Short mmCIF file of N, CA and C in Angstrom, two decimals:
data_model
loop_
_atom_site.label_atom_id
_atom_site.label_comp_id
_atom_site.label_asym_id
_atom_site.label_seq_id
_atom_site.Cartn_x
_atom_site.Cartn_y
_atom_site.Cartn_z
N MET G 407 6.40 19.45 -61.17
CA MET G 407 7.45 20.81 -60.77
C MET G 407 6.90 21.15 -58.95
N ARG G 408 8.47 21.25 -58.58
CA ARG G 408 7.91 21.33 -57.07
C ARG G 408 8.30 22.10 -55.88
N ILE G 409 6.86 23.25 -55.69
CA ILE G 409 7.43 24.38 -55.19
C ILE G 409 6.95 24.22 -53.27
N LEU G 410 8.80 24.86 -52.50
CA LEU G 410 8.23 25.18 -51.30
C LEU G 410 8.17 26.42 -50.82
N HIS G 411 7.48 26.04 -50.16
CA HIS G 411 7.31 27.52 -49.89
C HIS G 411 6.94 27.64 -48.25
N LEU G 412 8.15 29.56 -47.82
CA LEU G 412 7.86 29.27 -46.26
C LEU G 412 7.69 30.82 -46.69
N ILE G 413 6.49 30.43 -45.45
CA ILE G 413 6.02 31.70 -44.85
C ILE G 413 7.14 32.17 -43.04
N THR G 414 7.30 33.04 -43.03
CA THR G 414 7.86 34.31 -41.62
C THR G 414 7.26 34.82 -41.05
N SER G 415 6.36 35.23 -41.13
CA SER G 415 5.15 36.42 -40.90
C SER G 415 4.27 35.30 -39.60
N PRO G 416 4.70 35.82 -38.65
CA PRO G 416 3.46 35.45 -37.52
C PRO G 416 1.91 36.25 -37.20
N ARG G 417 1.54 37.40 -38.61
CA ARG G 417 0.59 37.43 -38.22
C ARG G 417 0.12 36.94 -39.52
N LYS G 418 -0.02 36.42 -40.07
CA LYS G 418 -0.83 34.91 -40.21
C LYS G 418 -1.50 35.92 -41.73
N SER G 419 -2.74 35.59 -41.86
CA SER G 419 -4.00 35.60 -42.67
C SER G 419 -3.66 36.72 -43.07
N GLN G 420 -3.57 37.77 -41.87
CA GLN G 420 -2.55 39.91 -41.75
C GLN G 420 -1.06 39.82 -42.93
N SER G 421 -0.22 38.71 -42.54
CA SER G 421 0.45 39.07 -43.07
C SER G 421 0.35 38.94 -44.54
N TYR G 422 1.48 40.56 -45.40
CA TYR G 422 1.07 40.70 -46.25
C TYR G 422 2.42 40.25 -46.89
N SER G 423 3.64 39.90 -46.97
CA SER G 423 4.96 38.51 -47.04
C SER G 423 4.17 37.09 -47.80
N ALA G 424 3.13 37.15 -46.26
CA ALA G 424 2.29 36.18 -47.08
C ALA G 424 2.06 35.63 -48.20
N GLN G 425 0.70 36.50 -48.37
CA GLN G 425 -0.13 36.91 -49.69
C GLN G 425 0.86 37.03 -50.91
N LEU G 426 2.00 37.94 -51.12
CA LEU G 426 2.70 37.97 -51.49
C LEU G 426 2.93 36.21 -52.06
N GLY G 427 3.84 35.29 -50.73
CA GLY G 427 3.59 34.38 -51.66
C GLY G 427 3.02 34.58 -52.30
N ASN G 428 1.40 33.77 -51.46
CA ASN G 428 0.69 32.68 -52.61
C ASN G 428 0.66 33.57 -53.87
N ALA G 429 0.17 34.39 -53.99
CA ALA G 429 0.59 34.25 -54.91
C ALA G 429 1.61 34.28 -56.19
N ILE G 430 2.14 34.45 -55.59
CA ILE G 430 3.84 32.82 -56.32
C ILE G 430 3.24 32.67 -56.99
N VAL G 431 2.61 31.64 -56.32
CA VAL G 431 2.76 30.20 -55.17
C VAL G 431 1.75 30.13 -56.86
N GLU G 432 0.38 30.37 -56.84
CA GLU G 432 -0.76 30.38 -57.43
C GLU G 432 -0.65 31.52 -58.77
N LYS G 433 0.67 30.78 -59.67
CA LYS G 433 0.95 31.81 -60.87
C LYS G 433 2.23 30.75 -61.67
N LEU G 434 2.74 30.26 -59.84
CA LEU G 434 3.73 29.14 -60.33
C LEU G 434 3.05 28.04 -60.93
N THR G 435 1.77 27.48 -59.80
CA THR G 435 1.05 26.22 -60.10
C THR G 435 -0.58 26.80 -61.47
N ALA G 436 0.05 28.11 -61.38
CA ALA G 436 -1.51 28.13 -63.24
C ALA G 436 -0.50 28.19 -64.57
N ALA G 437 0.73 27.76 -63.92
CA ALA G 437 1.88 28.37 -65.17
C ALA G 437 1.94 26.70 -65.21
N HIS G 438 2.51 25.75 -64.73
CA HIS G 438 2.60 24.56 -64.09
C HIS G 438 1.48 23.46 -63.39
N PRO G 439 0.86 23.34 -64.44
CA PRO G 439 0.24 22.57 -63.85
C PRO G 439 0.12 21.19 -63.29
N GLY G 440 -0.39 20.37 -62.22
CA GLY G 440 0.46 19.99 -61.62
C GLY G 440 1.87 19.65 -60.85
N SER G 441 1.98 20.83 -60.70
CA SER G 441 2.48 21.18 -59.75
C SER G 441 2.32 20.95 -57.98
N THR G 442 3.72 20.10 -57.76
CA THR G 442 3.51 19.72 -55.28
C THR G 442 3.71 21.33 -54.97
N VAL G 443 3.19 21.21 -54.00
CA VAL G 443 3.41 22.38 -52.39
C VAL G 443 3.97 21.85 -51.70
N VAL G 444 4.36 21.93 -51.02
CA VAL G 444 5.26 22.27 -49.28
C VAL G 444 5.56 23.72 -48.89
N ILE G 445 4.50 23.83 -47.79
CA ILE G 445 4.29 25.06 -46.76
C ILE G 445 4.96 24.31 -45.39
N ARG G 446 6.48 25.21 -45.68
CA ARG G 446 6.92 25.11 -44.05
C ARG G 446 7.08 26.72 -43.36
N ASP G 447 5.81 26.65 -42.10
CA ASP G 447 4.80 27.96 -41.74
C ASP G 447 6.07 27.89 -40.54
N LEU G 448 6.69 29.14 -41.22
CA LEU G 448 8.10 29.05 -39.73
C LEU G 448 7.64 29.45 -38.78
N ALA G 449 6.51 30.87 -38.91
CA ALA G 449 6.68 31.26 -37.85
C ALA G 449 5.30 30.78 -36.56
N ALA G 450 4.61 29.01 -37.31
CA ALA G 450 4.16 28.15 -36.97
C ALA G 450 4.30 27.99 -36.28
N ALA G 451 5.55 27.39 -36.95
CA ALA G 451 6.74 25.77 -36.26
C ALA G 451 7.88 25.78 -35.97
N PRO G 452 8.22 27.09 -35.34
CA PRO G 452 9.66 27.73 -35.98
C PRO G 452 10.94 26.86 -35.41
N PHE G 453 11.89 26.76 -36.31
CA PHE G 453 12.96 26.01 -35.71
C PHE G 453 14.07 26.15 -34.81
N PRO G 454 14.89 25.85 -33.02
CA PRO G 454 14.56 26.37 -32.84
C PRO G 454 15.98 26.95 -33.00
N HIS G 455 16.44 28.32 -32.61
CA HIS G 455 17.70 28.28 -32.19
C HIS G 455 18.78 27.18 -32.70
N LEU G 456 20.41 28.24 -33.31
CA LEU G 456 21.60 26.42 -32.61
C LEU G 456 21.65 27.59 -31.35
N GLU G 457 22.26 26.01 -30.94
CA GLU G 457 23.09 25.49 -29.62
C GLU G 457 24.15 24.67 -29.67
N GLU G 458 24.73 24.45 -29.27
CA GLU G 458 26.29 24.42 -29.27
C GLU G 458 25.67 22.40 -29.88
N ALA G 459 24.37 21.75 -28.40
CA ALA G 459 24.35 20.61 -29.10
C ALA G 459 23.73 20.61 -31.21
N HIS G 460 23.25 21.58 -31.71
CA HIS G 460 23.30 21.35 -32.45
C HIS G 460 25.10 21.47 -34.09
N ILE G 461 25.32 22.55 -33.01
CA ILE G 461 26.78 22.79 -33.81
C ILE G 461 27.96 21.19 -33.66
N GLN G 462 27.83 21.31 -32.62
CA GLN G 462 28.49 20.10 -31.71
C GLN G 462 27.85 18.82 -33.30
N SER G 463 26.56 18.71 -33.95
CA SER G 463 26.36 17.28 -34.21
C SER G 463 26.66 17.75 -35.73
N PHE G 464 26.74 19.06 -36.04
CA PHE G 464 27.08 20.12 -37.11
C PHE G 464 28.38 19.14 -37.66
N PHE G 465 29.37 19.72 -37.11
CA PHE G 465 30.80 19.06 -37.13
C PHE G 465 30.53 17.75 -35.85
N THR G 466 29.98 16.49 -36.35
CA THR G 466 30.94 15.20 -35.71
C THR G 466 30.05 14.59 -37.42
N PRO G 467 31.10 13.65 -37.49
CA PRO G 467 30.46 12.53 -39.04
C PRO G 467 29.24 11.68 -38.28
N GLU G 468 28.50 11.73 -39.35
CA GLU G 468 27.18 11.08 -39.28
C GLU G 468 27.64 9.27 -38.66
N GLU G 469 28.93 8.77 -39.66
CA GLU G 469 28.31 7.55 -38.28
C GLU G 469 28.90 7.52 -36.48
N ASN G 470 29.18 9.10 -35.68
CA ASN G 470 29.73 8.50 -35.44
C ASN G 470 29.10 9.15 -34.51
N ARG G 471 28.20 10.37 -34.87
CA ARG G 471 26.62 10.84 -34.18
C ARG G 471 25.58 9.63 -33.19
N SER G 472 25.91 10.94 -31.59
CA SER G 472 25.14 9.47 -30.62
C SER G 472 23.99 10.00 -30.45
N ALA G 473 22.92 9.24 -29.29
CA ALA G 473 21.61 9.59 -30.53
C ALA G 473 21.02 11.34 -30.10
N GLU G 474 21.49 11.83 -28.78
CA GLU G 474 21.76 12.52 -28.58
C GLU G 474 21.88 13.32 -29.62
N GLN G 475 22.56 13.76 -30.77
CA GLN G 475 23.29 14.43 -31.53
C GLN G 475 22.30 14.12 -32.65
N VAL G 476 21.95 12.83 -33.34
CA VAL G 476 20.33 13.18 -33.80
C VAL G 476 19.64 13.28 -33.93
N SER G 477 19.34 13.09 -33.07
CA SER G 477 17.70 14.28 -32.27
C SER G 477 18.10 15.49 -32.81
N ALA G 478 19.23 16.56 -32.34
CA ALA G 478 19.43 17.93 -32.15
C ALA G 478 19.65 17.48 -34.09
N ILE G 479 19.92 17.19 -35.13
CA ILE G 479 20.92 17.67 -35.73
C ILE G 479 19.60 17.30 -37.16
N ALA G 480 18.20 16.45 -36.70
CA ALA G 480 16.67 16.74 -37.33
C ALA G 480 16.32 17.71 -37.83
N HIS G 481 15.91 19.15 -37.39
CA HIS G 481 15.36 19.34 -37.79
C HIS G 481 16.50 20.00 -39.57
N SER G 482 17.70 20.22 -38.93
CA SER G 482 18.21 20.34 -39.99
C SER G 482 18.28 19.63 -41.40
N ASP G 483 18.66 18.32 -41.39
CA ASP G 483 18.39 17.37 -42.32
C ASP G 483 16.43 17.08 -43.20
N GLU G 484 15.66 17.13 -42.17
CA GLU G 484 14.74 17.29 -42.36
C GLU G 484 15.13 18.86 -43.97
N ALA G 485 15.13 20.00 -43.45
CA ALA G 485 14.46 21.37 -44.05
C ALA G 485 16.02 20.79 -45.51
N ILE G 486 17.14 19.77 -44.76
CA ILE G 486 17.96 19.95 -46.28
C ILE G 486 16.80 19.68 -47.32
N ALA G 487 16.87 18.33 -46.88
CA ALA G 487 15.71 17.76 -47.53
C ALA G 487 14.36 18.60 -48.02
N GLU G 488 13.99 18.44 -47.55
CA GLU G 488 13.10 19.88 -48.28
C GLU G 488 13.17 20.41 -50.34
N LEU G 489 15.03 21.47 -49.09
CA LEU G 489 15.28 22.31 -50.05
C LEU G 489 16.25 21.16 -50.98
N LEU G 490 16.99 20.54 -50.97
CA LEU G 490 17.58 19.94 -52.44
C LEU G 490 16.03 19.09 -52.70
N ALA G 491 15.01 19.34 -52.50
CA ALA G 491 14.01 18.62 -53.58
C ALA G 491 13.39 19.10 -53.98
N ALA G 492 13.07 20.39 -53.24
CA ALA G 492 12.38 21.60 -54.17
C ALA G 492 13.13 22.38 -55.45
N ASP G 493 11.81 22.84 -57.31
CA ASP G 493 12.12 23.24 -57.73
C ASP G 493 12.68 24.71 -57.87
N VAL G 494 11.50 25.11 -56.97
CA VAL G 494 10.70 26.90 -56.95
C VAL G 494 11.11 26.75 -55.63
N VAL G 495 12.11 27.65 -55.36
CA VAL G 495 11.66 27.91 -53.87
C VAL G 495 11.56 29.57 -54.11
N VAL G 496 9.97 29.35 -52.79
CA VAL G 496 9.42 30.63 -52.28
C VAL G 496 8.86 31.23 -50.94
N ILE G 497 9.87 31.86 -50.72
CA ILE G 497 10.16 33.20 -50.36
C ILE G 497 9.12 34.56 -49.39
N GLY G 498 8.75 33.98 -47.99
CA GLY G 498 7.80 34.56 -47.79
C GLY G 498 8.58 36.00 -46.56
N ALA G 499 9.33 37.16 -46.91
CA ALA G 499 10.36 37.77 -46.35
C ALA G 499 9.62 38.56 -45.68
N PRO G 500 9.24 39.90 -44.65
CA PRO G 500 8.97 40.88 -44.37
C PRO G 500 9.86 41.15 -44.20
N MET G 501 11.10 42.69 -43.57
CA MET G 501 11.38 43.64 -42.92
C MET G 501 10.53 43.79 -41.43
N TYR G 502 11.69 42.65 -40.65
CA TYR G 502 11.79 43.05 -39.64
C TYR G 502 12.81 44.53 -38.54
N ASN G 503 12.74 45.78 -38.59
CA ASN G 503 14.19 45.94 -37.99
C ASN G 503 15.17 45.88 -39.35
N PHE G 504 14.82 46.57 -39.81
CA PHE G 504 15.41 45.33 -41.32
C PHE G 504 16.43 45.31 -41.37
N SER G 505 15.67 44.09 -40.98
CA SER G 505 15.84 42.25 -41.61
C SER G 505 14.74 41.74 -41.82
N ILE G 506 15.00 40.19 -41.35
CA ILE G 506 14.37 39.98 -41.71
C ILE G 506 14.35 38.58 -40.46
N THR G 507 12.82 37.84 -40.78
CA THR G 507 12.12 37.49 -39.19
C THR G 507 13.44 37.11 -38.66
N SER G 508 13.37 35.98 -37.12
CA SER G 508 14.98 35.07 -36.62
C SER G 508 13.62 33.85 -36.38
N ASN G 509 12.98 33.77 -37.84
CA ASN G 509 12.75 32.53 -38.25
C ASN G 509 13.40 32.01 -38.86
N LEU G 510 12.97 32.81 -40.29
CA LEU G 510 13.85 32.70 -41.03
C LEU G 510 15.33 32.63 -41.25
N LYS G 511 15.86 33.45 -40.28
CA LYS G 511 17.61 33.14 -40.13
C LYS G 511 17.59 31.49 -39.22
N SER G 512 16.60 31.50 -38.53
CA SER G 512 17.48 29.73 -37.65
C SER G 512 17.41 29.27 -38.83
N TRP G 513 16.47 28.23 -40.09
CA TRP G 513 15.61 27.44 -40.92
C TRP G 513 17.30 28.44 -42.11
N ILE G 514 17.54 29.00 -41.55
CA ILE G 514 18.87 29.74 -42.40
C ILE G 514 20.30 28.71 -41.91
N ASP G 515 20.10 29.85 -40.65
CA ASP G 515 21.12 28.04 -39.52
C ASP G 515 21.18 27.18 -39.69
N HIS G 516 19.94 26.51 -39.67
CA HIS G 516 19.68 24.47 -39.98
C HIS G 516 20.03 24.26 -41.69
N ILE G 517 19.59 24.92 -42.36
CA ILE G 517 20.45 24.47 -43.37
C ILE G 517 21.76 24.80 -44.04
N ALA G 518 22.85 25.94 -43.60
CA ALA G 518 23.70 26.18 -44.48
C ALA G 518 25.04 25.31 -43.88
N ARG G 519 25.00 24.63 -44.17
CA ARG G 519 26.23 23.32 -43.47
C ARG G 519 27.21 22.45 -44.33
N ARG G 520 28.08 22.90 -44.26
CA ARG G 520 29.33 22.65 -44.97
C ARG G 520 29.36 20.33 -45.18
N GLY G 521 28.97 20.87 -46.76
CA GLY G 521 29.16 19.25 -47.35
C GLY G 521 27.34 19.15 -47.73
N LYS G 522 27.44 19.99 -47.14
CA LYS G 522 25.29 19.56 -47.49
C LYS G 522 25.06 21.04 -48.63
N THR G 523 25.80 21.53 -48.52
CA THR G 523 24.86 23.05 -49.06
C THR G 523 26.04 23.68 -49.31
N PHE G 524 26.92 23.70 -49.21
CA PHE G 524 28.40 24.45 -49.40
C PHE G 524 29.46 23.30 -49.44
N SER G 525 30.78 24.12 -49.94
CA SER G 525 31.99 23.63 -49.53
C SER G 525 32.95 24.05 -49.93
N TYR G 526 34.83 23.45 -48.88
CA TYR G 526 35.18 24.78 -49.98
C TYR G 526 36.48 23.97 -50.30
N GLY G 527 37.23 24.25 -51.83
CA GLY G 527 37.29 23.82 -52.91
C GLY G 527 38.21 24.41 -52.89
N ALA G 528 39.31 24.00 -53.49
CA ALA G 528 41.08 24.77 -54.54
C ALA G 528 40.59 26.34 -54.48
N ASN G 529 39.13 26.66 -54.64
CA ASN G 529 39.47 27.98 -55.75
C ASN G 529 37.69 28.93 -54.53
N GLY G 530 38.10 28.93 -53.25
CA GLY G 530 37.71 28.93 -52.05
C GLY G 530 35.86 28.11 -51.80
N PRO G 531 34.92 28.70 -50.87
CA PRO G 531 33.25 28.49 -51.31
C PRO G 531 32.85 28.39 -52.78
N GLU G 532 31.87 27.02 -52.43
CA GLU G 532 31.07 27.12 -53.11
C GLU G 532 29.64 26.31 -53.17
N GLY G 533 28.31 26.88 -53.68
CA GLY G 533 27.55 26.29 -53.39
C GLY G 533 27.33 25.01 -53.77
N LEU G 534 25.96 23.60 -53.39
CA LEU G 534 26.09 22.93 -53.76
C LEU G 534 24.32 22.40 -53.89
N VAL G 535 23.69 24.44 -53.56
CA VAL G 535 22.35 23.93 -54.25
C VAL G 535 22.18 24.71 -55.36
N LYS G 536 21.96 23.42 -56.30
CA LYS G 536 21.75 24.64 -58.08
C LYS G 536 20.97 24.19 -58.55
N GLY G 537 20.59 25.41 -59.80
CA GLY G 537 18.99 24.68 -60.05
C GLY G 537 18.20 25.27 -60.52
N LYS G 538 18.32 25.84 -58.38
CA LYS G 538 16.45 26.57 -58.13
C LYS G 538 16.28 27.69 -58.61
N LYS G 539 15.81 27.65 -58.82
CA LYS G 539 14.61 29.05 -58.91
C LYS G 539 14.35 29.24 -57.49
N VAL G 540 14.34 30.58 -56.99
CA VAL G 540 13.69 32.22 -55.86
C VAL G 540 13.31 32.90 -55.81
N TYR G 541 12.14 32.82 -55.40
CA TYR G 541 11.24 33.94 -55.75
C TYR G 541 11.14 34.84 -54.28
N LEU G 542 11.88 35.67 -53.86
CA LEU G 542 12.08 36.61 -52.81
C LEU G 542 10.21 37.01 -52.25
N ALA G 543 8.98 36.79 -51.21
CA ALA G 543 8.74 37.75 -51.51
C ALA G 543 8.36 39.07 -50.38
N ILE G 544 8.43 40.15 -50.53
CA ILE G 544 8.93 40.48 -49.73
C ILE G 544 8.56 41.95 -49.73
N SER G 545 8.02 42.62 -48.09
CA SER G 545 6.86 43.36 -47.97
C SER G 545 7.54 44.13 -46.43
N THR G 546 7.46 45.66 -46.71
CA THR G 546 8.04 46.75 -45.96
C THR G 546 7.15 47.83 -45.81
N GLY G 547 7.34 48.14 -44.58
CA GLY G 547 6.89 49.73 -43.67
C GLY G 547 6.58 50.83 -44.97
N GLY G 548 8.55 50.63 -45.67
CA GLY G 548 9.12 51.80 -45.75
C GLY G 548 8.52 52.07 -47.72
N VAL G 549 9.13 52.62 -47.55
CA VAL G 549 10.35 52.72 -49.01
C VAL G 549 11.41 52.41 -49.12
N TYR G 550 12.16 50.99 -49.63
CA TYR G 550 13.84 50.46 -49.62
C TYR G 550 14.09 49.56 -50.47
N SER G 551 13.31 50.53 -51.80
CA SER G 551 13.93 49.35 -52.58
C SER G 551 14.85 50.59 -52.97
N GLU G 552 14.76 52.22 -53.19
CA GLU G 552 15.71 52.78 -53.40
C GLU G 552 14.61 54.49 -52.63
N GLY G 553 15.82 55.62 -53.35
CA GLY G 553 16.16 56.71 -52.45
C GLY G 553 17.05 56.76 -50.89
N MET G 554 17.09 57.30 -50.21
CA MET G 554 17.32 57.61 -49.04
C MET G 554 17.85 56.71 -48.25
N MET G 555 16.58 54.98 -47.94
CA MET G 555 15.96 54.54 -47.23
C MET G 555 17.08 52.80 -47.47
N LYS G 556 17.03 53.01 -48.99
CA LYS G 556 17.59 51.93 -49.02
C LYS G 556 19.70 51.94 -49.07
N VAL G 557 20.13 52.00 -48.22
CA VAL G 557 21.16 51.96 -47.56
C VAL G 557 20.93 50.80 -46.83
N TYR G 558 19.58 50.86 -45.19
CA TYR G 558 19.07 50.31 -44.56
C TYR G 558 18.38 49.47 -44.71
N ASP G 559 19.06 48.89 -45.87
CA ASP G 559 17.19 47.07 -46.55
C ASP G 559 18.49 46.16 -46.56
N TYR G 560 18.22 45.38 -45.03
CA TYR G 560 18.84 44.49 -44.69
C TYR G 560 19.09 43.28 -45.85
N THR G 561 17.05 42.72 -46.10
CA THR G 561 16.78 41.76 -46.14
C THR G 561 17.16 41.36 -47.52
N GLU G 562 17.23 42.07 -48.43
CA GLU G 562 16.84 42.18 -49.90
C GLU G 562 18.48 41.15 -49.80
N ASN G 563 19.72 41.93 -49.24
CA ASN G 563 20.60 42.14 -49.67
C ASN G 563 20.80 40.22 -48.89
N TYR G 564 20.85 40.83 -47.82
CA TYR G 564 21.44 39.20 -47.21
C TYR G 564 20.67 37.74 -47.79
N LEU G 565 19.52 38.08 -47.95
CA LEU G 565 19.57 37.09 -48.80
C LEU G 565 20.31 36.91 -49.79
N ARG G 566 19.98 37.60 -50.48
CA ARG G 566 20.77 37.31 -51.44
C ARG G 566 22.04 36.73 -52.24
N ALA G 567 23.24 36.97 -50.54
CA ALA G 567 24.36 36.71 -50.29
C ALA G 567 24.35 35.42 -49.79
N VAL G 568 23.17 34.91 -48.71
CA VAL G 568 23.97 33.50 -47.83
C VAL G 568 23.25 32.73 -49.27
N LEU G 569 21.98 33.61 -49.88
CA LEU G 569 21.28 32.10 -51.11
C LEU G 569 22.88 31.69 -51.97
N GLY G 570 23.36 32.53 -52.21
CA GLY G 570 23.74 32.18 -53.28
C GLY G 570 24.78 31.89 -53.24
N PHE G 571 25.22 32.55 -51.93
CA PHE G 571 26.37 31.27 -51.70
C PHE G 571 25.92 29.94 -50.86
N MET G 572 25.44 29.24 -50.97
CA MET G 572 25.31 28.11 -51.14
C MET G 572 23.68 27.82 -52.48
N GLY G 573 24.82 28.46 -53.84
CA GLY G 573 24.85 28.26 -54.72
C GLY G 573 23.50 28.34 -55.39
N MET G 574 22.27 29.17 -54.72
CA MET G 574 21.05 30.03 -55.53
C MET G 574 20.50 31.26 -56.03
N THR G 575 21.10 31.02 -57.16
CA THR G 575 21.49 33.13 -58.14
C THR G 575 20.54 33.49 -58.79
N ASP G 576 19.49 32.23 -58.91
CA ASP G 576 18.60 32.63 -59.72
C ASP G 576 17.54 33.06 -58.36
N VAL G 577 18.16 33.86 -58.30
CA VAL G 577 16.27 34.64 -57.39
C VAL G 577 16.53 36.59 -58.05
N THR G 578 14.61 35.72 -57.61
CA THR G 578 13.81 37.12 -58.63
C THR G 578 13.13 38.01 -57.06
N VAL G 579 12.64 38.93 -57.46
CA VAL G 579 12.71 40.02 -55.19
C VAL G 579 11.46 40.56 -56.14
N VAL G 580 9.82 39.65 -56.01
CA VAL G 580 8.84 41.14 -55.58
C VAL G 580 8.57 41.61 -54.58
N ARG G 581 8.25 43.02 -54.35
CA ARG G 581 8.06 44.10 -53.22
C ARG G 581 6.59 43.59 -52.99
N ALA G 582 6.52 43.83 -52.41
CA ALA G 582 4.90 44.76 -51.38
C ALA G 582 5.89 45.75 -50.51
N GLU G 583 6.30 47.42 -50.53
CA GLU G 583 5.81 47.90 -50.19
C GLU G 583 6.13 50.13 -49.97
N GLY G 584 5.69 50.45 -49.18
CA GLY G 584 5.20 51.71 -48.41
C GLY G 584 3.50 51.67 -47.56
N LEU G 585 4.29 49.90 -47.52
CA LEU G 585 2.92 49.78 -46.81
C LEU G 585 2.27 50.52 -45.81
N SER G 586 3.61 50.95 -44.56
CA SER G 586 2.60 52.50 -43.75
C SER G 586 2.50 53.90 -44.59
N VAL G 587 2.84 53.40 -45.64
CA VAL G 587 3.42 55.13 -46.12
C VAL G 587 1.97 55.54 -46.68
N PRO G 588 1.65 56.73 -45.93
CA PRO G 588 0.16 57.26 -46.41
C PRO G 588 0.04 58.00 -48.16
N GLY G 589 -1.09 57.58 -49.25
CA GLY G 589 -0.80 58.07 -50.60
C GLY G 589 0.76 57.31 -51.38
N VAL G 590 0.77 55.63 -51.21
CA VAL G 590 1.47 55.10 -51.40
C VAL G 590 1.16 53.38 -50.81
N GLN G 591 0.62 53.18 -49.27
CA GLN G 591 -0.05 51.94 -49.18
C GLN G 591 -1.01 51.71 -49.63
N ASP G 592 -2.23 51.97 -50.19
CA ASP G 592 -2.95 52.12 -51.25
C ASP G 592 -3.55 51.09 -51.86
N THR G 593 -2.22 50.96 -53.20
CA THR G 593 -2.64 50.14 -54.06
C THR G 593 -0.92 49.94 -53.95
N ALA G 594 0.08 49.45 -52.44
CA ALA G 594 0.76 49.13 -52.94
C ALA G 594 0.62 47.46 -53.55
N MET G 595 0.35 46.96 -52.63
CA MET G 595 0.19 45.03 -53.18
C MET G 595 -0.93 44.94 -54.57
N GLU G 596 -0.98 45.86 -54.34
CA GLU G 596 -1.89 45.73 -56.21
C GLU G 596 -0.71 45.91 -56.96
N LYS G 597 0.36 46.94 -57.31
CA LYS G 597 1.75 47.22 -57.48
C LYS G 597 2.45 45.27 -57.64
N ALA G 598 2.55 45.24 -56.41
CA ALA G 598 3.61 43.89 -55.91
C ALA G 598 2.86 43.06 -57.32
N TYR G 599 1.90 42.66 -56.67
CA TYR G 599 1.65 41.55 -57.52
C TYR G 599 0.91 42.16 -59.27
N GLU G 600 0.42 42.70 -59.30
CA GLU G 600 1.53 43.11 -60.49
C GLU G 600 3.27 42.53 -60.91
N ALA G 601 3.87 42.86 -60.87
CA ALA G 601 5.45 42.96 -61.15
C ALA G 601 5.32 41.37 -61.10
N ILE G 602 4.23 40.49 -60.94
CA ILE G 602 4.83 39.26 -60.47
C ILE G 602 4.83 39.13 -61.59
N THR G 603 5.69 37.45 -62.24
CA THR G 603 6.13 37.10 -64.11
C THR G 603 7.84 36.22 -62.62
N VAL G 604 6.41 34.94 -64.05
CA VAL G 604 6.29 33.90 -63.31
C VAL G 604 7.37 33.50 -65.04
#
């Protein structure tokens, strides 16, 4: 089994989402001996935010790209190749201001490419990244899976939508939530670890 592990929190060893992602990877490798793990730390080495050069490169046929366009599209090509090579994708996703980190959004912007990860046909859009299992390791200071704060959760909903658009519909969410809530935070990670099933 080939596992791609995305780390997106800048908090390094203090990151709850990274700890949760590591626990998921550990369970996967224990269940599937011989698995290989590729770690993409987007906090340590973020992809650039999209600029005109990237967008022009995306829409220029490969055979017509200039040297500058080939260079501009290198991050995207590399990220897509990693994604397509993986059987399982583990994404550490801390909630920042109700949504995902900007480095994770940049990664998504580089992999969401027409003709590579999705296409448009007679019946509308079709995802081209199929047969992948995705785990979302989401960490939040509050509780967003239920109750009055659920409407503010643009982390899980967005990731399910954009990954599903590209064909990745087999998504399991593991949450460490209430990490800043007195009376909840002390057992939040323990409950999250117990919820991991692979």
